[in-house]
Amino acid sequence: MRRLRQGDTVALIAPSGPPDPLLLARGRHVLGGLGLNVVVAARALSRRRYLAGPDFARAADLQEAWCDPAVQAIVCVRGGYGATRLLDLLDWDAMAAAEPKPLVGSSDVTALHQALSIRLGVPSMFGPMAACQALGGPDGPEPHTFAHFRGSLFEGAAARPIPGTAVLVPGQASGPVIGGNLSLLAALCGTPYALRAEGRIVLLEDVTEAPYRIDRMVTQLLQAGCLQGAAGIALGSWVDCGDPLPILAELLTPLEIPVIAGLPLGHGSPQFSVWLGADGAIDTESCSLAGTLRDRETAS
Amino acid sequence: MRRLRQGDTVALIAPSGPPDPLLLARGRHVLGGLGLNVVVAARALSRRRYLAGPDFARAADLQEAWCDPAVQAIVCVRGGYGATRLLDLLDWDAMAAAEPKPLVGSSDVTALHQALSIRLGVPSMFGPMAACQALGGPDGPEPHTFAHFRGSLFEGAAARPIPGTAVLVPGQASGPVIGGNLSLLAALCGTPYALRAEGRIVLLEDVTEAPYRIDRMVTQLLQAGCLQGAAGIALGSWVDCGDPLPILAELLTPLEIPVIAGLPLGHGSPQFSVWLGADGAIDTESCSLAGTLRDRETAS
């Protein structure tokens, strides 16, 4: 896996909900402004109920972009729902045979990050999406979001640790970052794509879920063994979730691993980017999460 | 396990959310009117956030009632959230040593039904709860709900099959009924208490969940293998869930087992009762679910 360079081709796909065409057009323009050659996948503007077209078409767009050597990265256009429906439809053998490339997305795309981690063992980037307000909004991309997004894609985001606002359990932790949207991690419990946190730093965030639901989902992760052996926990944004920190602290403190909160990762603004499956570190003295994507090609 | 008789003692417990005291008082009176001796568990009126007191206290109330030979049945006062938090706190060996007794509840109590099924292999009753509108409302219990509740508790509900309103997949199915609230069944995926539908008729219902969430939860049950080998599916009420039947039909039809819908089981009114873990049958000619609790003691 290598970081992006100017002139690289990026495919925009819609694995979950249907994108707003105007947001998509603006987000495409923003990515083009980074010197990238942006192509929109064939079926990204389809619609079927709350899905961006039928499952087979969304899966085909993902698989074709992944297996096309002319595409250097894949950026999802939005979340919503639908990524879990694709996981059993993808030809993972064919995807394993292709050169790995960055896949970028968050929210529902957590399911794809999990599947890429478990089936292919490759890093991917949890960050803002092309047809969302953070990149495609009418006033242009949110500056902090955009700067961090660009740095993460082109430089691997190693330079600047992501600052949090609260330390729930002090300590140091290092290991690959994993996780993402809590609802999706809960929805993968019991499936072949379930979270396996052993030795890893777990990112958790969510949107519009009441504290009792966050309680239920974290309780599920605990009872399903998904958090067993985790090295640390990094809590992102909890937009329109009330105040879930008391219940998160109650459930996570007994794990006796470092826990930091208030990271600008998830649904808030600014919305930073973090590499999953790449080396990470929690430092509770500076209350931050650091992550490095090693660039095999440029490092050689 | 035997059905109830006049003079039996029933314990009311709050394993999930805190009950409204007025609803609880009225529900208690209604149960007393059935000739039952009703006792309210020691800590049923506690409150801690959205829970009816701390986990250890709610677990203790359940366990003490289950292990007390002077108590012939347990009726939960309401749902909400909190039952999953108790499952690892209960002394299942001690509970296995006690004489099984009916436990009654629905919604969040689905977690207790699952745990009783998996840990003890005993039947339990999915039905209305003491401090809910269906039994404790200001105008008295809803008549159809109450008649079916009484019949199920005292007569085993064998006599009257529960009528549905739609056949999604025709056919005949028989086997023990299992399941209940879809959100809870999804929340148990990956845990030791997960649904195992092999040879069983699966009841599914929910409240205030959008179709895309119902899609996500059923997709999880499918991907986790929870519905593998199911004999049939009985769909209850979907209160404030929009119209989830198209997506339920799309996901469940490929199982090629009988599926009926529109059963008055779950959160609607009337709210019938069904014995889980007892013999059941789906008949799509009459579009109904029949269930019999064999009464070992009275049958001998």
Tab-separated table of C-alpha atoms in Angstrom, chain B residues 139-261:
chain	number	residue	atom	x	y	z
B	139	ASP	CA	-59.085	2.209	31.719
B	140	GLY	CA	-58.135	-1.271	32.892
B	141	PRO	CA	-56.463	-3.965	30.835
B	142	GLU	CA	-57.173	-4.122	27.106
B	143	PRO	CA	-59.825	-6.897	26.957
B	144	HIS	CA	-58.398	-9.070	24.160
B	145	THR	CA	-54.884	-8.718	25.556
B	146	PHE	CA	-56.085	-9.642	29.019
B	147	ALA	CA	-58.178	-12.624	27.919
B	148	HIS	CA	-55.272	-14.073	25.937
B	149	PHE	CA	-52.815	-13.378	28.754
B	150	ARG	CA	-55.031	-15.142	31.298
B	151	GLY	CA	-55.659	-18.059	28.965
B	152	SER	CA	-51.955	-18.452	28.231
B	153	LEU	CA	-50.937	-18.391	31.873
B	154	PHE	CA	-53.699	-20.612	33.228
B	155	GLU	CA	-54.572	-22.818	30.259
B	156	GLY	CA	-51.341	-22.782	28.240
B	157	ALA	CA	-52.915	-20.895	25.330
B	158	ALA	CA	-53.271	-24.082	23.371
B	159	ALA	CA	-56.889	-23.602	22.542
B	160	ARG	CA	-56.761	-20.508	20.379
B	161	PRO	CA	-54.178	-20.100	17.586
B	162	ILE	CA	-52.988	-16.519	17.145
B	163	PRO	CA	-54.259	-15.057	13.850
B	164	GLY	CA	-52.014	-13.144	11.471
B	165	THR	CA	-52.998	-10.894	8.581
B	166	ALA	CA	-50.630	-11.851	5.738
B	167	VAL	CA	-48.859	-14.895	4.341
B	168	LEU	CA	-45.453	-14.001	2.881
B	169	VAL	CA	-44.385	-17.579	2.140
B	170	PRO	CA	-46.978	-20.389	2.248
B	171	GLY	CA	-46.488	-23.751	3.934
B	172	GLN	CA	-46.713	-25.619	7.218
B	173	ALA	CA	-44.122	-25.508	9.978
B	174	SER	CA	-43.903	-26.957	13.449
B	175	GLY	CA	-41.365	-26.673	16.222
B	176	PRO	CA	-40.740	-24.741	19.405
B	177	VAL	CA	-41.300	-20.998	19.135
B	178	ILE	CA	-38.248	-18.819	19.835
B	179	GLY	CA	-37.236	-15.197	19.390
B	180	GLY	CA	-39.100	-12.001	20.191
B	181	ASN	CA	-37.815	-8.461	19.857
B	182	LEU	CA	-35.546	-8.088	16.832
B	183	SER	CA	-33.322	-5.378	18.371
B	184	LEU	CA	-32.577	-7.647	21.301
B	185	LEU	CA	-31.943	-10.682	19.126
B	186	ALA	CA	-29.480	-8.579	17.103
B	187	ALA	CA	-27.878	-7.317	20.321
B	188	LEU	CA	-27.272	-10.923	21.411
B	189	CYS	CA	-25.463	-11.928	18.205
B	190	GLY	CA	-21.955	-13.105	18.963
B	191	THR	CA	-22.707	-13.582	22.674
B	192	PRO	CA	-23.370	-16.900	24.448
B	193	TYR	CA	-27.081	-15.999	24.407
B	194	ALA	CA	-27.458	-15.666	20.644
B	195	LEU	CA	-30.512	-17.021	18.837
B	196	ARG	CA	-30.196	-20.576	17.509
B	197	ALA	CA	-33.174	-21.129	15.275
B	198	GLU	CA	-32.482	-24.679	14.070
B	199	GLY	CA	-35.810	-26.525	13.862
B	200	ARG	CA	-37.697	-23.657	15.469
B	201	ILE	CA	-40.345	-21.105	14.583
B	202	VAL	CA	-38.824	-17.646	14.964
B	203	LEU	CA	-40.937	-14.759	16.249
B	204	LEU	CA	-39.729	-11.280	15.241
B	205	GLU	CA	-41.210	-7.897	16.181
B	206	ASP	CA	-39.987	-4.396	16.985
B	207	VAL	CA	-40.914	-0.819	17.785
B	208	THR	CA	-39.629	2.565	16.508
B	209	GLU	CA	-36.979	1.092	14.206
B	210	ALA	CA	-36.755	2.424	10.646
B	211	PRO	CA	-36.860	-0.123	7.788
B	212	TYR	CA	-33.123	0.293	7.108
B	213	ARG	CA	-32.415	-0.667	10.733
B	214	ILE	CA	-34.704	-3.690	10.496
B	215	ASP	CA	-32.816	-4.582	7.313
B	216	ARG	CA	-29.492	-4.235	9.155
B	217	MET	CA	-30.626	-6.374	12.079
B	218	VAL	CA	-32.120	-9.189	9.988
B	219	THR	CA	-29.003	-9.095	7.783
B	220	GLN	CA	-26.953	-9.547	10.966
B	221	LEU	CA	-29.075	-12.535	12.082
B	222	LEU	CA	-28.582	-14.072	8.638
B	223	GLN	CA	-24.827	-13.402	8.442
B	224	ALA	CA	-24.343	-14.678	12.000
B	225	GLY	CA	-26.137	-17.934	11.136
B	226	CYS	CA	-28.816	-17.333	13.771
B	227	LEU	CA	-31.653	-18.191	11.369
B	228	GLN	CA	-29.961	-21.259	9.917
B	229	GLY	CA	-32.308	-24.250	9.808
B	230	ALA	CA	-35.314	-22.284	11.059
B	231	ALA	CA	-38.623	-24.084	10.488
B	232	GLY	CA	-40.704	-20.942	9.959
B	233	ILE	CA	-40.991	-17.249	10.724
B	234	ALA	CA	-43.842	-15.492	12.538
B	235	LEU	CA	-43.779	-11.699	12.263
B	236	GLY	CA	-45.480	-9.741	15.034
B	237	SER	CA	-46.183	-6.018	15.291
B	238	TRP	CA	-43.908	-3.304	13.867
B	239	VAL	CA	-45.149	-0.260	15.734
B	240	ASP	CA	-43.779	3.054	14.386
B	241	CYS	CA	-41.421	1.153	12.064
B	242	GLY	CA	-42.791	2.522	8.791
B	243	ASP	CA	-43.543	-0.334	6.397
B	244	PRO	CA	-40.859	-2.967	6.959
B	245	LEU	CA	-42.736	-5.844	5.302
B	246	PRO	CA	-41.190	-5.370	1.814
B	247	ILE	CA	-37.659	-5.590	3.176
B	248	LEU	CA	-38.588	-8.436	5.566
B	249	ALA	CA	-40.093	-10.348	2.648
B	250	GLU	CA	-37.006	-9.705	0.511
B	251	LEU	CA	-34.636	-10.973	3.204
B	252	LEU	CA	-36.713	-13.905	4.501
B	253	THR	CA	-38.222	-15.336	1.297
B	254	PRO	CA	-34.892	-16.903	0.189
B	255	LEU	CA	-34.972	-19.074	3.330
B	256	GLU	CA	-37.782	-21.051	1.664
B	257	ILE	CA	-39.684	-21.604	4.910
B	258	PRO	CA	-43.225	-20.516	5.808
B	259	VAL	CA	-43.493	-16.865	6.842
B	260	ILE	CA	-46.622	-15.214	8.230
B	261	ALA	CA	-47.046	-11.593	9.291
